[in-house]
Amino acid sequence: GPKFVHMVYCFARYIMIEDMKKLSVGTGIPFAEAVMWTPEDMYMANARHRVAYNKLLQVLQRKVFVIQEYKKKAQ
């Protein structure tokens, strides 16, 4: 459900941030720190979050639909 999708989204974001921190060590690129900053315009930040969250939800729903169709055709 929605709670699970939100948990997966938060986990994926955490993994992405940790990976960026690891890859940007010693490069002089403060990209990982920039991800953790609080944006000045919270409205735009929330809008971007909603767009990304909805896109992830659509991808997961499409995947479930395709799997259900394959199961129907396999029977």
MMTF fields as JSON, N, C-alpha, C and O atoms, coordinates in Angstrom:
{
  "mmtfVersion": "1.0.0",
  "mmtfProducer": "UNKNOWN",
  "numBonds": 299,
  "numAtoms": 300,
  "numGroups": 75,
  "numChains": 1,
  "numModels": 1,
  "chainsPerModel": [1],
  "groupsPerChain": [75],
  "chainIdList": ["A"],
  "bondAtomList": [4, 2, 8, 6, 12, 10, 16, 14, 20, 18, 24, 22, 28, 26, 32, 30, 36, 34, 40, 38, 44, 42, 48, 46, 52, 50, 56, 54, 60, 58, 64, 62, 68, 66, 72, 70, 76, 74, 80, 78, 84, 82, 88, 86, 92, 90, 96, 94, 100, 98, 104, 102, 108, 106, 112, 110, 116, 114, 120, 118, 124, 122, 128, 126, 132, 130, 136, 134, 140, 138, 144, 142, 148, 146, 152, 150, 156, 154, 160, 158, 164, 162, 168, 166, 172, 170, 176, 174, 180, 178, 184, 182, 188, 186, 192, 190, 196, 194, 200, 198, 204, 202, 208, 206, 212, 210, 216, 214, 220, 218, 224, 222, 228, 226, 232, 230, 236, 234, 240, 238, 244, 242, 248, 246, 252, 250, 256, 254, 260, 258, 264, 262, 268, 266, 272, 270, 276, 274, 280, 278, 284, 282, 288, 286, 292, 290, 296, 294],
  "bondOrderList": [1, 1, 1, 1, 1, 1, 1, 1, 1, 1, 1, 1, 1, 1, 1, 1, 1, 1, 1, 1, 1, 1, 1, 1, 1, 1, 1, 1, 1, 1, 1, 1, 1, 1, 1, 1, 1, 1, 1, 1, 1, 1, 1, 1, 1, 1, 1, 1, 1, 1, 1, 1, 1, 1, 1, 1, 1, 1, 1, 1, 1, 1, 1, 1, 1, 1, 1, 1, 1, 1, 1, 1, 1, 1],
  "groupList": [{"groupName": "GLY", "atomNameList": ["N", "CA", "C", "O"], "elementList": ["N", "C", "C", "O"], "formalChargeList": [0, 0, 0, 0], "bondAtomList": [1, 0, 2, 1, 3, 2], "bondOrderList": [1, 1, 2], "singleLetterCode": "G", "chemCompType": "PEPTIDE LINKING"}, {"groupName": "PRO", "atomNameList": ["N", "CA", "C", "O"], "elementList": ["N", "C", "C", "O"], "formalChargeList": [0, 0, 0, 0], "bondAtomList": [1, 0, 2, 1, 3, 2], "bondOrderList": [1, 1, 2], "singleLetterCode": "P", "chemCompType": "L-PEPTIDE LINKING"}, {"groupName": "LYS", "atomNameList": ["N", "CA", "C", "O"], "elementList": ["N", "C", "C", "O"], "formalChargeList": [0, 0, 0, 0], "bondAtomList": [1, 0, 2, 1, 3, 2], "bondOrderList": [1, 1, 2], "singleLetterCode": "K", "chemCompType": "L-PEPTIDE LINKING"}, {"groupName": "PHE", "atomNameList": ["N", "CA", "C", "O"], "elementList": ["N", "C", "C", "O"], "formalChargeList": [0, 0, 0, 0], "bondAtomList": [1, 0, 2, 1, 3, 2], "bondOrderList": [1, 1, 2], "singleLetterCode": "F", "chemCompType": "L-PEPTIDE LINKING"}, {"groupName": "VAL", "atomNameList": ["N", "CA", "C", "O"], "elementList": ["N", "C", "C", "O"], "formalChargeList": [0, 0, 0, 0], "bondAtomList": [1, 0, 2, 1, 3, 2], "bondOrderList": [1, 1, 2], "singleLetterCode": "V", "chemCompType": "L-PEPTIDE LINKING"}, {"groupName": "HIS", "atomNameList": ["N", "CA", "C", "O"], "elementList": ["N", "C", "C", "O"], "formalChargeList": [0, 0, 0, 0], "bondAtomList": [1, 0, 2, 1, 3, 2], "bondOrderList": [1, 1, 2], "singleLetterCode": "H", "chemCompType": "L-PEPTIDE LINKING"}, {"groupName": "MET", "atomNameList": ["N", "CA", "C", "O"], "elementList": ["N", "C", "C", "O"], "formalChargeList": [0, 0, 0, 0], "bondAtomList": [1, 0, 2, 1, 3, 2], "bondOrderList": [1, 1, 2], "singleLetterCode": "M", "chemCompType": "L-PEPTIDE LINKING"}, {"groupName": "TYR", "atomNameList": ["N", "CA", "C", "O"], "elementList": ["N", "C", "C", "O"], "formalChargeList": [0, 0, 0, 0], "bondAtomList": [1, 0, 2, 1, 3, 2], "bondOrderList": [1, 1, 2], "singleLetterCode": "Y", "chemCompType": "L-PEPTIDE LINKING"}, {"groupName": "CYS", "atomNameList": ["N", "CA", "C", "O"], "elementList": ["N", "C", "C", "O"], "formalChargeList": [0, 0, 0, 0], "bondAtomList": [1, 0, 2, 1, 3, 2], "bondOrderList": [1, 1, 2], "singleLetterCode": "C", "chemCompType": "L-PEPTIDE LINKING"}, {"groupName": "ALA", "atomNameList": ["N", "CA", "C", "O"], "elementList": ["N", "C", "C", "O"], "formalChargeList": [0, 0, 0, 0], "bondAtomList": [1, 0, 2, 1, 3, 2], "bondOrderList": [1, 1, 2], "singleLetterCode": "A", "chemCompType": "L-PEPTIDE LINKING"}, {"groupName": "ARG", "atomNameList": ["N", "CA", "C", "O"], "elementList": ["N", "C", "C", "O"], "formalChargeList": [0, 0, 0, 0], "bondAtomList": [1, 0, 2, 1, 3, 2], "bondOrderList": [1, 1, 2], "singleLetterCode": "R", "chemCompType": "L-PEPTIDE LINKING"}, {"groupName": "ILE", "atomNameList": ["N", "CA", "C", "O"], "elementList": ["N", "C", "C", "O"], "formalChargeList": [0, 0, 0, 0], "bondAtomList": [1, 0, 2, 1, 3, 2], "bondOrderList": [1, 1, 2], "singleLetterCode": "I", "chemCompType": "L-PEPTIDE LINKING"}, {"groupName": "GLU", "atomNameList": ["N", "CA", "C", "O"], "elementList": ["N", "C", "C", "O"], "formalChargeList": [0, 0, 0, 0], "bondAtomList": [1, 0, 2, 1, 3, 2], "bondOrderList": [1, 1, 2], "singleLetterCode": "E", "chemCompType": "L-PEPTIDE LINKING"}, {"groupName": "ASP", "atomNameList": ["N", "CA", "C", "O"], "elementList": ["N", "C", "C", "O"], "formalChargeList": [0, 0, 0, 0], "bondAtomList": [1, 0, 2, 1, 3, 2], "bondOrderList": [1, 1, 2], "singleLetterCode": "D", "chemCompType": "L-PEPTIDE LINKING"}, {"groupName": "LEU", "atomNameList": ["N", "CA", "C", "O"], "elementList": ["N", "C", "C", "O"], "formalChargeList": [0, 0, 0, 0], "bondAtomList": [1, 0, 2, 1, 3, 2], "bondOrderList": [1, 1, 2], "singleLetterCode": "L", "chemCompType": "L-PEPTIDE LINKING"}, {"groupName": "SER", "atomNameList": ["N", "CA", "C", "O"], "elementList": ["N", "C", "C", "O"], "formalChargeList": [0, 0, 0, 0], "bondAtomList": [1, 0, 2, 1, 3, 2], "bondOrderList": [1, 1, 2], "singleLetterCode": "S", "chemCompType": "L-PEPTIDE LINKING"}, {"groupName": "THR", "atomNameList": ["N", "CA", "C", "O"], "elementList": ["N", "C", "C", "O"], "formalChargeList": [0, 0, 0, 0], "bondAtomList": [1, 0, 2, 1, 3, 2], "bondOrderList": [1, 1, 2], "singleLetterCode": "T", "chemCompType": "L-PEPTIDE LINKING"}, {"groupName": "TRP", "atomNameList": ["N", "CA", "C", "O"], "elementList": ["N", "C", "C", "O"], "formalChargeList": [0, 0, 0, 0], "bondAtomList": [1, 0, 2, 1, 3, 2], "bondOrderList": [1, 1, 2], "singleLetterCode": "W", "chemCompType": "L-PEPTIDE LINKING"}, {"groupName": "ASN", "atomNameList": ["N", "CA", "C", "O"], "elementList": ["N", "C", "C", "O"], "formalChargeList": [0, 0, 0, 0], "bondAtomList": [1, 0, 2, 1, 3, 2], "bondOrderList": [1, 1, 2], "singleLetterCode": "N", "chemCompType": "L-PEPTIDE LINKING"}, {"groupName": "GLN", "atomNameList": ["N", "CA", "C", "O"], "elementList": ["N", "C", "C", "O"], "formalChargeList": [0, 0, 0, 0], "bondAtomList": [1, 0, 2, 1, 3, 2], "bondOrderList": [1, 1, 2], "singleLetterCode": "Q", "chemCompType": "L-PEPTIDE LINKING"}],
  "groupTypeList": [0, 1, 2, 3, 4, 5, 6, 4, 7, 8, 3, 9, 10, 7, 11, 6, 11, 12, 13, 6, 2, 2, 14, 15, 4, 0, 16, 0, 11, 1, 3, 9, 12, 9, 4, 6, 17, 16, 1, 12, 13, 6, 7, 6, 9, 18, 9, 10, 5, 10, 4, 9, 7, 18, 2, 14, 14, 19, 4, 14, 19, 10, 2, 4, 3, 4, 11, 19, 12, 7, 2, 2, 2, 9, 19],
  "groupIdList": [1, 2, 3, 4, 5, 6, 7, 8, 9, 10, 11, 12, 13, 14, 15, 16, 17, 18, 19, 20, 21, 22, 23, 24, 25, 26, 27, 28, 29, 30, 31, 32, 33, 34, 35, 36, 37, 38, 39, 40, 41, 42, 43, 44, 45, 46, 47, 48, 49, 50, 51, 52, 53, 54, 55, 56, 57, 58, 59, 60, 61, 62, 63, 64, 65, 66, 67, 68, 69, 70, 71, 72, 73, 74, 75],
  "secStructList": [7, 2, 2, 2, 2, 2, 2, 2, 2, 2, 2, 2, 2, 2, 2, 2, 2, 2, 2, 2, 2, 2, 2, 6, 6, 6, 6, 6, 7, 6, 2, 2, 2, 2, 2, 2, 1, 7, 7, 1, 7, 2, 2, 2, 2, 2, 2, 2, 2, 2, 2, 2, 2, 2, 2, 2, 2, 2, 2, 2, 2, 2, 2, 2, 2, 2, 2, 2, 2, 2, 2, 2, 2, 2, 7],
  "xCoordList": [0.806, 0.0, 0.862, 2.073, 0.246, 0.949, 2.05, 3.092, 1.831, 2.857, 4.109, 5.228, 3.916, 5.049, 5.813, 7.044, 5.08, 5.722, 6.518, 7.632, 5.958, 6.67, 7.94, 8.982, 7.851, 9.014, 10.099, 11.276, 9.713, 10.675, 11.311, 12.514, 10.497, 11.018, 12.046, 13.121, 11.72, 12.652, 13.935, 15.031, 13.796, 14.963, 15.845, 17.068, 15.224, 15.994, 16.712, 17.85, 16.06, 16.688, 17.882, 18.934, 17.718, 18.809, 20.005, 21.144, 19.745, 20.812, 21.514, 22.741, 20.734, 21.31, 22.229, 23.325, 21.793, 22.589, 23.877, 24.948, 23.774, 24.97, 25.947, 27.159, 25.432, 26.286, 26.977, 28.161, 26.241, 26.845, 27.911, 28.948, 27.673, 28.69, 29.965, 31.068, 29.807, 30.964, 31.727, 32.958, 30.988, 31.63, 32.236, 33.144, 31.75, 32.251, 33.376, 33.843, 33.815, 34.907, 36.196, 36.581, 36.854, 38.13, 38.03, 39.06, 36.838, 36.705, 36.517, 36.614, 36.251, 36.011, 34.627, 34.347, 33.76, 32.397, 31.456, 31.271, 30.87, 29.999, 28.571, 27.613, 28.431, 27.101, 26.277, 25.091, 26.883, 26.141, 25.639, 24.538, 26.446, 26.003, 24.856, 23.955, 24.894, 23.832, 22.495, 21.454, 22.506, 21.261, 20.611, 19.386, 21.427, 20.896, 20.444, 19.799, 20.762, 20.36, 18.857, 18.189, 18.327, 16.918, 16.726, 17.394, 15.826, 15.64, 14.964, 14.243, 15.207, 14.598, 13.098, 12.31, 12.713, 11.311, 10.735, 10.857, 10.111, 9.579, 8.417, 8.19, 7.682, 6.579, 7.103, 6.543, 8.181, 8.756, 9.363, 9.273, 9.974, 10.557, 9.464, 9.631, 8.349, 7.239, 6.624, 6.223, 6.55, 6.008, 6.897, 6.395, 8.216, 9.14, 9.029, 9.077, 8.882, 8.73, 7.469, 7.5, 6.361, 5.102, 5.226, 4.714, 5.898, 6.068, 6.893, 6.524, 7.998, 8.853, 8.122, 8.228, 7.385, 6.64, 5.561, 5.399, 4.831, 3.781, 4.359, 3.765, 5.503, 6.145, 6.567, 6.365, 7.149, 7.532, 6.3, 6.335, 5.221, 3.99, 3.448, 2.989, 3.494, 3.025, 3.865, 3.334, 5.174, 6.06, 5.753, 5.68, 5.574, 5.27, 3.912, 3.766, 2.916, 1.598, 1.652, 1.004, 2.416, 2.559, 3.219, 2.837, 4.21, 4.901, 3.941, 3.941, 3.131, 2.145, 1.153, 0.793, 0.708, -0.238, 0.357, -0.311, 1.599, 2.257, 2.396, 2.162, 2.767, 2.905, 1.562, 1.495, 0.491, -0.855, -1.256, -1.852, -0.939, -1.267, -0.502, -1.069, 0.775, 1.552, 0.964, 0.905, 0.531, -0.073, -1.376, -1.658, -2.181, -3.446, -3.17, -3.84, -2.189, -1.885, -1.229, -1.34, -0.549, 0.125, -0.876, -0.568, -2.047, -3.029, -3.778, -4.632],
  "yCoordList": [-1.18, 0.0, 1.263, 1.195, 2.389, 3.668, 3.767, 4.374, 3.183, 3.239, 2.479, 2.924, 1.33, 0.544, 1.3, 1.33, 1.904, 2.668, 3.82, 4.096, 4.496, 5.595, 5.091, 5.745, 3.93, 3.358, 3.018, 3.291, 2.427, 2.082, 3.345, 3.379, 4.388, 5.667, 6.246, 6.674, 6.262, 6.801, 5.969, 6.518, 4.653, 3.783, 4.009, 4.087, 4.115, 4.349, 5.689, 5.804, 6.701, 8.017, 7.941, 8.52, 7.23, 7.065, 6.371, 6.815, 5.287, 4.542, 5.425, 5.408, 6.201, 7.087, 8.122, 8.38, 8.707, 9.725, 9.125, 9.719, 7.948, 7.3, 6.938, 7.069, 6.488, 6.147, 7.392, 7.349, 8.502, 9.745, 10.237, 10.739, 10.103, 10.507, 9.703, 10.249, 8.404, 7.526, 7.854, 7.854, 8.133, 8.388, 9.781, 10.0, 10.736, 12.107, 12.424, 13.562, 11.45, 11.684, 11.944, 11.153, 13.051, 13.373, 13.995, 14.274, 14.22, 14.792, 16.296, 16.964, 16.838, 18.269, 18.675, 19.864, 17.704, 17.98, 17.826, 16.72, 18.925, 18.843, 18.433, 18.948, 17.501, 17.131, 16.442, 16.735, 15.533, 14.803, 15.742, 15.561, 16.743, 17.699, 18.56, 18.929, 18.874, 19.691, 18.975, 19.62, 17.659, 16.898, 17.03, 17.009, 17.166, 17.217, 18.622, 18.774, 19.642, 21.001, 21.161, 20.492, 22.051, 22.386, 23.476, 24.508, 23.262, 24.271, 25.522, 25.472, 26.646, 27.904, 27.919, 28.441, 27.35, 27.33, 25.945, 25.032, 25.801, 24.499, 24.066, 22.868, 25.017, 24.661, 23.902, 22.875, 24.409, 23.732, 22.389, 21.421, 22.336, 21.073, 20.024, 18.868, 20.425, 19.494, 19.081, 17.929, 20.012, 19.683, 18.665, 17.716, 18.857, 17.893, 16.53, 15.496, 16.537, 15.279, 14.555, 13.346, 15.277, 14.662, 14.088, 13.002, 14.808, 14.325, 13.039, 12.069, 13.028, 11.834, 10.669, 9.532, 10.944, 9.907, 9.322, 8.103, 10.17, 9.696, 8.904, 7.919, 9.326, 8.595, 7.205, 6.225, 7.111, 5.814, 4.932, 3.744, 5.506, 4.749, 4.241, 3.102, 5.072, 4.65, 3.503, 2.562, 3.591, 2.526, 1.217, 0.164, 1.28, 0.062, -0.506, -1.723, 0.352, -0.126, -0.758, -1.778, -0.166, -0.729, -2.099, -3.018, -2.23, -3.519, -4.581, -5.705, -4.241, -5.185, -5.583, -6.754, -4.608, -4.892, -5.852, -6.793, -5.626, -6.5, -7.91, -8.884, -8.028, -9.351, -10.062, -11.261, -9.345, -9.949, -10.41, -11.477, -9.627, -10.007, -11.263, -12.147, -11.35, -12.538, -13.763, -14.838, -13.611, -14.739, -15.169, -16.365, -14.215, -14.559, -15.331, -16.322, -14.877, -15.54, -16.886, -17.759, -17.079, -18.336, -19.433, -20.619, -19.052, -20.061, -20.665, -21.525],
  "zCoordList": [0.0, 0.0, 0.0, -0.212, 0.233, 0.227, 1.283, 1.034, 2.444, 3.496, 3.065, 3.32, 2.412, 1.939, 0.854, 0.856, -0.064, -1.138, -0.55, -0.997, 0.45, 1.095, 1.784, 1.727, 2.435, 3.101, 2.071, 2.304, 0.944, -0.102, -0.666, -0.924, -0.857, -1.364, -0.396, -0.816, 0.897, 1.901, 1.953, 2.063, 1.874, 1.909, 0.681, 0.797, -0.49, -1.717, -1.654, -2.109, -1.096, -0.962, -0.016, -0.288, 1.085, 2.043, 1.384, 1.533, 0.66, -0.005, -1.034, -1.137, -1.796, -2.801, -2.146, -2.644, -1.048, -0.364, 0.186, 0.056, 0.8, 1.339, 0.22, 0.389, -0.908, -2.037, -2.587, -2.922, -2.68, -3.158, -2.194, -2.626, -0.902, 0.072, -0.125, -0.08, -0.344, -0.51, -1.794, -1.808, -2.873, -4.161, -4.255, -5.057, -3.445, -3.573, -2.592, -2.544, -1.816, -0.876, -1.65, -2.51, -1.343, -1.968, -3.347, -3.962, -3.85, -5.192, -5.145, -6.174, -3.971, -3.857, -4.321, -4.473, -4.546, -4.993, -3.791, -3.284, -3.344, -2.161, -2.515, -1.939, -3.469, -3.946, -2.874, -2.727, -2.123, -1.102, -0.003, 0.517, 0.347, 1.356, 0.829, 1.582, -0.451, -1.051, -1.002, -0.877, -1.099, -1.039, 0.335, 0.449, 1.373, 2.731, 3.137, 4.175, 2.355, 2.71, 2.637, 1.849, 3.463, 3.413, 2.367, 2.423, 1.42, 0.372, 0.912, 1.908, 0.242, 0.664, 0.372, 1.161, -0.753, -1.147, -0.861, -1.677, 0.296, 0.694, -0.194, -0.368, -0.756, -1.648, -2.862, -3.248, -3.465, -4.631, -4.246, -5.001, -3.081, -2.627, -2.427, -2.816, -1.823, -1.632, -2.958, -3.127, -3.896, -5.213, -5.921, -6.523, -5.852, -6.47, -5.801, -6.467, -4.487, -3.752, -4.203, -4.431, -4.335, -4.767, -6.174, -6.45, -7.061, -8.431, -8.439, -9.101, -7.712, -7.663, -7.013, -7.474, -5.953, -5.238, -6.151, -6.21, -6.856, -7.752, -8.919, -9.356, -9.419, -10.521, -10.058, -10.776, -8.866, -8.322, -8.144, -8.462, -7.639, -7.446, -8.778, -8.862, -9.821, -11.139, -11.696, -12.284, -11.505, -11.993, -11.283, -11.916, -9.976, -9.222, -9.608, -9.725, -9.809, -10.218, -11.602, -11.84, -12.521, -13.864, -13.797, -14.521, -12.925, -12.774, -12.268, -12.769, -11.289, -10.747, -11.835, -11.949, -12.637, -13.714, -14.729, -15.159, -15.115, -16.095, -15.537, -16.253, -14.288, -13.665, -13.636, -13.906, -13.314, -13.293, -14.694, -14.842, -15.715, -17.085, -17.5, -18.143, -17.139, -17.464, -16.779, -17.375, -15.537, -14.81, -15.459, -15.534, -15.934, -16.609, -17.9, -18.191, -18.664, -19.93, -19.726, -20.587, -18.608, -18.33, -17.952, -18.073, -17.505, -17.082, -18.217, -18.004]
}
